[in-house]
Structures are given as structure tokens and as C-alpha cells.
mmCIF file of C-alpha atoms in Angstrom:
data_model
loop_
_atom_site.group_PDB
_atom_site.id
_atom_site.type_symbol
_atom_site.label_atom_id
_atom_site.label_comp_id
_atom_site.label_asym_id
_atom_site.label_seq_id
_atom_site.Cartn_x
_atom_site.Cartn_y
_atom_site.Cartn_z
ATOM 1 C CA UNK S 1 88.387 72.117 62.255
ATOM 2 C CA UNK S 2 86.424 69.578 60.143
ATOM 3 C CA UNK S 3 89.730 67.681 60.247
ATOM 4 C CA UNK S 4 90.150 67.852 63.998
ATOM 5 C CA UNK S 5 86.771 66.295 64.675
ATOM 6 C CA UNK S 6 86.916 63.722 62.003
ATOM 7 C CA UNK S 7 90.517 62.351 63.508
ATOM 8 C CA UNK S 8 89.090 62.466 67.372
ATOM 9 C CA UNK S 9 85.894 60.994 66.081
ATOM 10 C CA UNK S 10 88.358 58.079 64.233
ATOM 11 C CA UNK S 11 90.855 57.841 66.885
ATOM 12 C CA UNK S 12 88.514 57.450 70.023
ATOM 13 C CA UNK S 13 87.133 53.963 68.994
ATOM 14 C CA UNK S 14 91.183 52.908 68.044
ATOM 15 C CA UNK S 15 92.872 54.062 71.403
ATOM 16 C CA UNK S 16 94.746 56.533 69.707
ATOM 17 C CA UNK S 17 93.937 59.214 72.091
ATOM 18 C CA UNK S 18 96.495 57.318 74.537
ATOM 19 C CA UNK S 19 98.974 59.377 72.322
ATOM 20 C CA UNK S 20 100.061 62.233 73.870
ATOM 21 C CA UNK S 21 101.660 63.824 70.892
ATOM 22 C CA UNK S 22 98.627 63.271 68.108
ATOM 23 C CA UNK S 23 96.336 65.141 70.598
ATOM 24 C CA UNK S 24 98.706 67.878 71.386
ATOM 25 C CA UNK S 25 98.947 68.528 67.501
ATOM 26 C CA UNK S 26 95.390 67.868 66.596
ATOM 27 C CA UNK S 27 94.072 70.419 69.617
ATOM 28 C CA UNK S 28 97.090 73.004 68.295
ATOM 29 C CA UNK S 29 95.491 72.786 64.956
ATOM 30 C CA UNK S 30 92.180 73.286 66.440
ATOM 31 C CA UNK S 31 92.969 76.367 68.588
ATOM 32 C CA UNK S 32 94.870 78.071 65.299
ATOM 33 C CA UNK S 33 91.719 77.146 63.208
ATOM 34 C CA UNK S 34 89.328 78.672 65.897
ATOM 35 C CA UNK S 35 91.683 81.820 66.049
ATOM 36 C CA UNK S 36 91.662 82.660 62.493
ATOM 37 C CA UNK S 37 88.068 82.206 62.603
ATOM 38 C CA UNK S 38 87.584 84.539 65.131
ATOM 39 C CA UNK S 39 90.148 87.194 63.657
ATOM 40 C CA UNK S 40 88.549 86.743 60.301
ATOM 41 C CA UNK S 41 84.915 87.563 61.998
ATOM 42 C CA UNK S 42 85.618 89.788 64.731
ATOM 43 C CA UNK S 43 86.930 92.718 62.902
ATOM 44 C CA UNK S 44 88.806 94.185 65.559
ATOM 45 C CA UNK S 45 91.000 97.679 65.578
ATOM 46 C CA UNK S 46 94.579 97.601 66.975
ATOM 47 C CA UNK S 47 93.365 98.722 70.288
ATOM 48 C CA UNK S 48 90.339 96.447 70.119
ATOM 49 C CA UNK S 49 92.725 93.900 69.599
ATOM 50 C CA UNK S 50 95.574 94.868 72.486
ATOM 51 C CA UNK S 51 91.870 94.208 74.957
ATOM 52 C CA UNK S 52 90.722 91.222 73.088
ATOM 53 C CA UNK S 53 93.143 88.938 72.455
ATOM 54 C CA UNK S 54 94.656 88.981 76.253
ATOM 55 C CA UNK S 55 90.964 87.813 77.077
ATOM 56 C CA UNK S 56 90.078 85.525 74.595
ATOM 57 C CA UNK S 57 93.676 83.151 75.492
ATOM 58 C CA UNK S 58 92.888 83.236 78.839
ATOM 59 C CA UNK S 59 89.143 81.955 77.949
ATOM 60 C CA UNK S 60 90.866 79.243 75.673
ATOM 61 C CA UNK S 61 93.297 78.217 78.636
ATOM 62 C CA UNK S 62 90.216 77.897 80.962
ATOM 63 C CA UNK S 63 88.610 75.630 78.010
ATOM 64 C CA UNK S 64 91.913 73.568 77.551
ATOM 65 C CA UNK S 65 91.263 71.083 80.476
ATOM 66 C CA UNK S 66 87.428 71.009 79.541
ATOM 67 C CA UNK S 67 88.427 69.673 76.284
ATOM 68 C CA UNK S 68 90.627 67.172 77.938
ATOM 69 C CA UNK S 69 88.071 66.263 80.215
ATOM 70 C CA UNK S 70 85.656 65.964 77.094
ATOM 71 C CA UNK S 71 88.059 63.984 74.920
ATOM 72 C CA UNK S 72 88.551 61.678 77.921
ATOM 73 C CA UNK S 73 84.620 61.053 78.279
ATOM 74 C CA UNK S 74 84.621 59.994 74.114
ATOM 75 C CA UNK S 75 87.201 57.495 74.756
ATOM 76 C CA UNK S 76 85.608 56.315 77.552
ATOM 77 C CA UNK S 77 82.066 56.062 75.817
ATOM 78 C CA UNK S 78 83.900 54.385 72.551
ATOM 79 C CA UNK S 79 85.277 51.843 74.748
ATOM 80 C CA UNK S 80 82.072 50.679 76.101
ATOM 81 C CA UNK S 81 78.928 52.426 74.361
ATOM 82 C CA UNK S 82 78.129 48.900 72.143
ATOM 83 C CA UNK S 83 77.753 46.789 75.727
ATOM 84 C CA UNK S 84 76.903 50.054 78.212
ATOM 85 C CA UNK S 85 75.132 48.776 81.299
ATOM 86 C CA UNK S 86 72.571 51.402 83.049
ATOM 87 C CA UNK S 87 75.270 52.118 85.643
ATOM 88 C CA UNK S 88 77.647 53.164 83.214
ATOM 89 C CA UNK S 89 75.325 55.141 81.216
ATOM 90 C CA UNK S 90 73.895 56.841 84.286
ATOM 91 C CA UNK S 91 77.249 57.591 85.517
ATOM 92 C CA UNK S 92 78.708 58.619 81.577
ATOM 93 C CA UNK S 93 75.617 60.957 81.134
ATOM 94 C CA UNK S 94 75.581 62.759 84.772
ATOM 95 C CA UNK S 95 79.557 64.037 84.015
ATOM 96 C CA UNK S 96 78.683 64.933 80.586
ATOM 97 C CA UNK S 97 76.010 67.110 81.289
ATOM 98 C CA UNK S 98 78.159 68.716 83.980
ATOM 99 C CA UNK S 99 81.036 68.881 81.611
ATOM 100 C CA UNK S 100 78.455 70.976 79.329
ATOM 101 C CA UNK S 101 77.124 72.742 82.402
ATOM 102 C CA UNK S 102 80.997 74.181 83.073
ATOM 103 C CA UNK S 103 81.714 74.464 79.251
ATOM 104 C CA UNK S 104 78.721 77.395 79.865
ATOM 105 C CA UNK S 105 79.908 78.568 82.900
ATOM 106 C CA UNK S 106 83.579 78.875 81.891
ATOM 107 C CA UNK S 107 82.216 80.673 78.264
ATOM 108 C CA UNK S 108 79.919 83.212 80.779
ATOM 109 C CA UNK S 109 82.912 83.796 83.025
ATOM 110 C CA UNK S 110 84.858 84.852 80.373
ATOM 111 C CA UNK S 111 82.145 87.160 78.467
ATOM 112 C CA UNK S 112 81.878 89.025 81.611
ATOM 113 C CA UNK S 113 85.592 90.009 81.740
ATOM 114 C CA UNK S 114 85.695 90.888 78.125
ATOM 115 C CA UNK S 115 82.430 93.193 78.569
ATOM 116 C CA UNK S 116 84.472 94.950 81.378
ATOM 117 C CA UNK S 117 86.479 95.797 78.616
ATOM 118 C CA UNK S 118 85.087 96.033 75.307
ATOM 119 C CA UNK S 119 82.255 97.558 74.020
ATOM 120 C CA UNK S 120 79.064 95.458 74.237
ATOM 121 C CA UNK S 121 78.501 95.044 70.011
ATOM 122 C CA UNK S 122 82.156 92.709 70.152
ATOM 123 C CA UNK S 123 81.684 90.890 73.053
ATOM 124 C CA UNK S 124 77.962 90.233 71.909
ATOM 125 C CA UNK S 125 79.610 89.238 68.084
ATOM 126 C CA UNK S 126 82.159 87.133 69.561
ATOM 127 C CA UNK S 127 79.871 85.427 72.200
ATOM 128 C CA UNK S 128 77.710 84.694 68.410
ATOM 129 C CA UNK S 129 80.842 83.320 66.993
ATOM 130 C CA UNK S 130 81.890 81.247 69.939
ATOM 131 C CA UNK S 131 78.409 79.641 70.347
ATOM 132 C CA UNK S 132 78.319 78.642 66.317
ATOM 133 C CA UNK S 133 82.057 77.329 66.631
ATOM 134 C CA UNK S 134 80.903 75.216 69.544
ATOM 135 C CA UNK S 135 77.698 74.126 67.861
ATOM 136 C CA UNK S 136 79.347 72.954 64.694
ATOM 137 C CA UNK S 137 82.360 71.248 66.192
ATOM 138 C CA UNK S 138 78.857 68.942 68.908
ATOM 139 C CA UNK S 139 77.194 68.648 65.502
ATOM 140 C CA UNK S 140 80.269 67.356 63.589
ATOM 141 C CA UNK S 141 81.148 64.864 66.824
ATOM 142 C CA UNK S 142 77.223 63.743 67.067
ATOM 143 C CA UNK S 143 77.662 62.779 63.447
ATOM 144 C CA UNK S 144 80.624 60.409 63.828
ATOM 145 C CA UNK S 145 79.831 59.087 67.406
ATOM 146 C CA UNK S 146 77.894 56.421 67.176
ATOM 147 C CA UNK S 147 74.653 55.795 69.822
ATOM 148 C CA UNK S 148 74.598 53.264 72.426
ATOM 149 C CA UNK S 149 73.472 50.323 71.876
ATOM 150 C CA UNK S 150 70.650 49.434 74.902
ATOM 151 C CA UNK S 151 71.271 46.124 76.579
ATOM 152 C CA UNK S 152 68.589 43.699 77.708
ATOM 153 C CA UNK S 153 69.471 44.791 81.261
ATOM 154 C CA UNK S 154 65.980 45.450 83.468
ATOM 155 C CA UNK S 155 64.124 48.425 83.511
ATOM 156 C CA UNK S 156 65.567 51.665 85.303
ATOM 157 C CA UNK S 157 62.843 53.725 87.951
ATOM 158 C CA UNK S 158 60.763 55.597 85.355
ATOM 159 C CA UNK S 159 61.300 53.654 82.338
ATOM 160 C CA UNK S 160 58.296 51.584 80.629
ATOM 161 C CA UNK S 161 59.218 48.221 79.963
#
């Protein structure tokens, strides 16, 4: 996974997102790295595993076009995060947070499904593995993103000058 986020962190500021192919095989690596994770951790029976696995592709097809969405929002902040005017930055923060906001309402969705159908000790472990997974791979993109660079543009409402 370290790989995954490394090349999207390395790509983004290159344009080599605009390639179709190197995303579909970087995300393909991602989603079989996440899935052995998850089998490795989960510890599931046979028939745990006829319930869980059903559930758990459906959550990662409901997170597919998040992740696109997400990946476009990177390129987009690459492209323009050294000479960012307020309006872009107002405009770049309000769809991340609502990006995040649907990344935790897609992940509750889904927990409520599998708790329909598992017992309550999995779907808590693998809502614990999910939410480390996702923490490492904002951690390892917050490490090779850089921050924006303020311009000398006036003061926004609120802000001190």
C-alpha cells in the first residue's frame, strides 16, 4: 500500500494520473493489498466468510468512485497549491471535506449492512481495521503532499491581517 501512495503522491504533481491504465493498476494493487490485510486480521470461518466478503466488495465498489473523486481533488491541488488564490482554496477545501464527510457516510452505510449480518465482535474488528487502513494510507498522502503556499492576496472575512 506504501507503494500505492508513494506513486499517487509522485504522479499527481507530473500529470500522470491522466493515465488511465497506471491508475487502474495502482488502485488494483491497492484493493488486493487492503484485502489481504483484512483476511489476514479478520479471522473469519467459512460461513463468516460466505456473509463477509459479499459485504465488504460491495463497500469497496461504493468507495471506488470516492477514490476517484479523491485522486481527482490531488491532481487538482498539485496543479495549483504553489499559486492557490482564496477562491480556489475555499472552493478545494469545501469538496474535500465533503468528500471526507461521504467517505464516513459510505463506511457507516456499509457497517450497518454487515451488522445485519454478522455478529457485532467482526463488524466492530473490521470497522477497527478499516479506520487504521484509512488513517495510514491520509497519513502516508499528508506526508508526500506538500502545503499550500499562501499568496499575498487580501485578507478573507475572519482572518487577521
Amino acid at each position: 500500500m506504501k507503494k500505492f501512495l508513494a506513486t499517487l503522491a509522485l504522479a499527481l504533481p507530473f500529470g500522470l494520473l491522466a493515465q488511465n491504465d497506471l491508475v487502474e493498476l495502482v488502485r488494483s494493487d491497492v484493493r488486493t493489498e487492503m484485502r489481504a490485510i483484512v483476511t489476514l486480521n479478520m479471522g473469519l470461518t467459512e460461513a463468516e466468510s460466505e456473509k463477509f466478503w459479499p459485504l465488504y466488495d460491495a463497500y469497496e465498489q461504493d468507495r471506488k468512485g470516492l477514490w476517484d473523486r479523491k485522486i481527482a481533488l490531488l491532481k487538482e491541488y498539485a496543479e495549483v497549491y504553489e499559486g492557490m488564490t482564496n477562491e480556489q482554496a475555499q472552493d478545494l477545501l469545501g469538496r474535500v471535506m465533503k468528500l471526507d464527510t461521504e467517505f464516513d457516510a459510505t463506511r457507516t452505510k456499509h457497517i450497518k449492512l454487515m451488522e445485519k449480518a454478522l455478529p457485532a465482535t467482526l463488524v466492530g474488528r473490521f470497522y477497527q481495521i478499516d479506520t487504521r487502513l484509512a488513517k495510514l494510507m491520509d497519513l502516508q498522502l499528508s506526508e508526500e503532499i506538500p502545503l499550500a503556499i499562501p499568496t499575498e492576496e487580501a485578507p478573507q472575512k475572519g482572518m487577521k491581517e
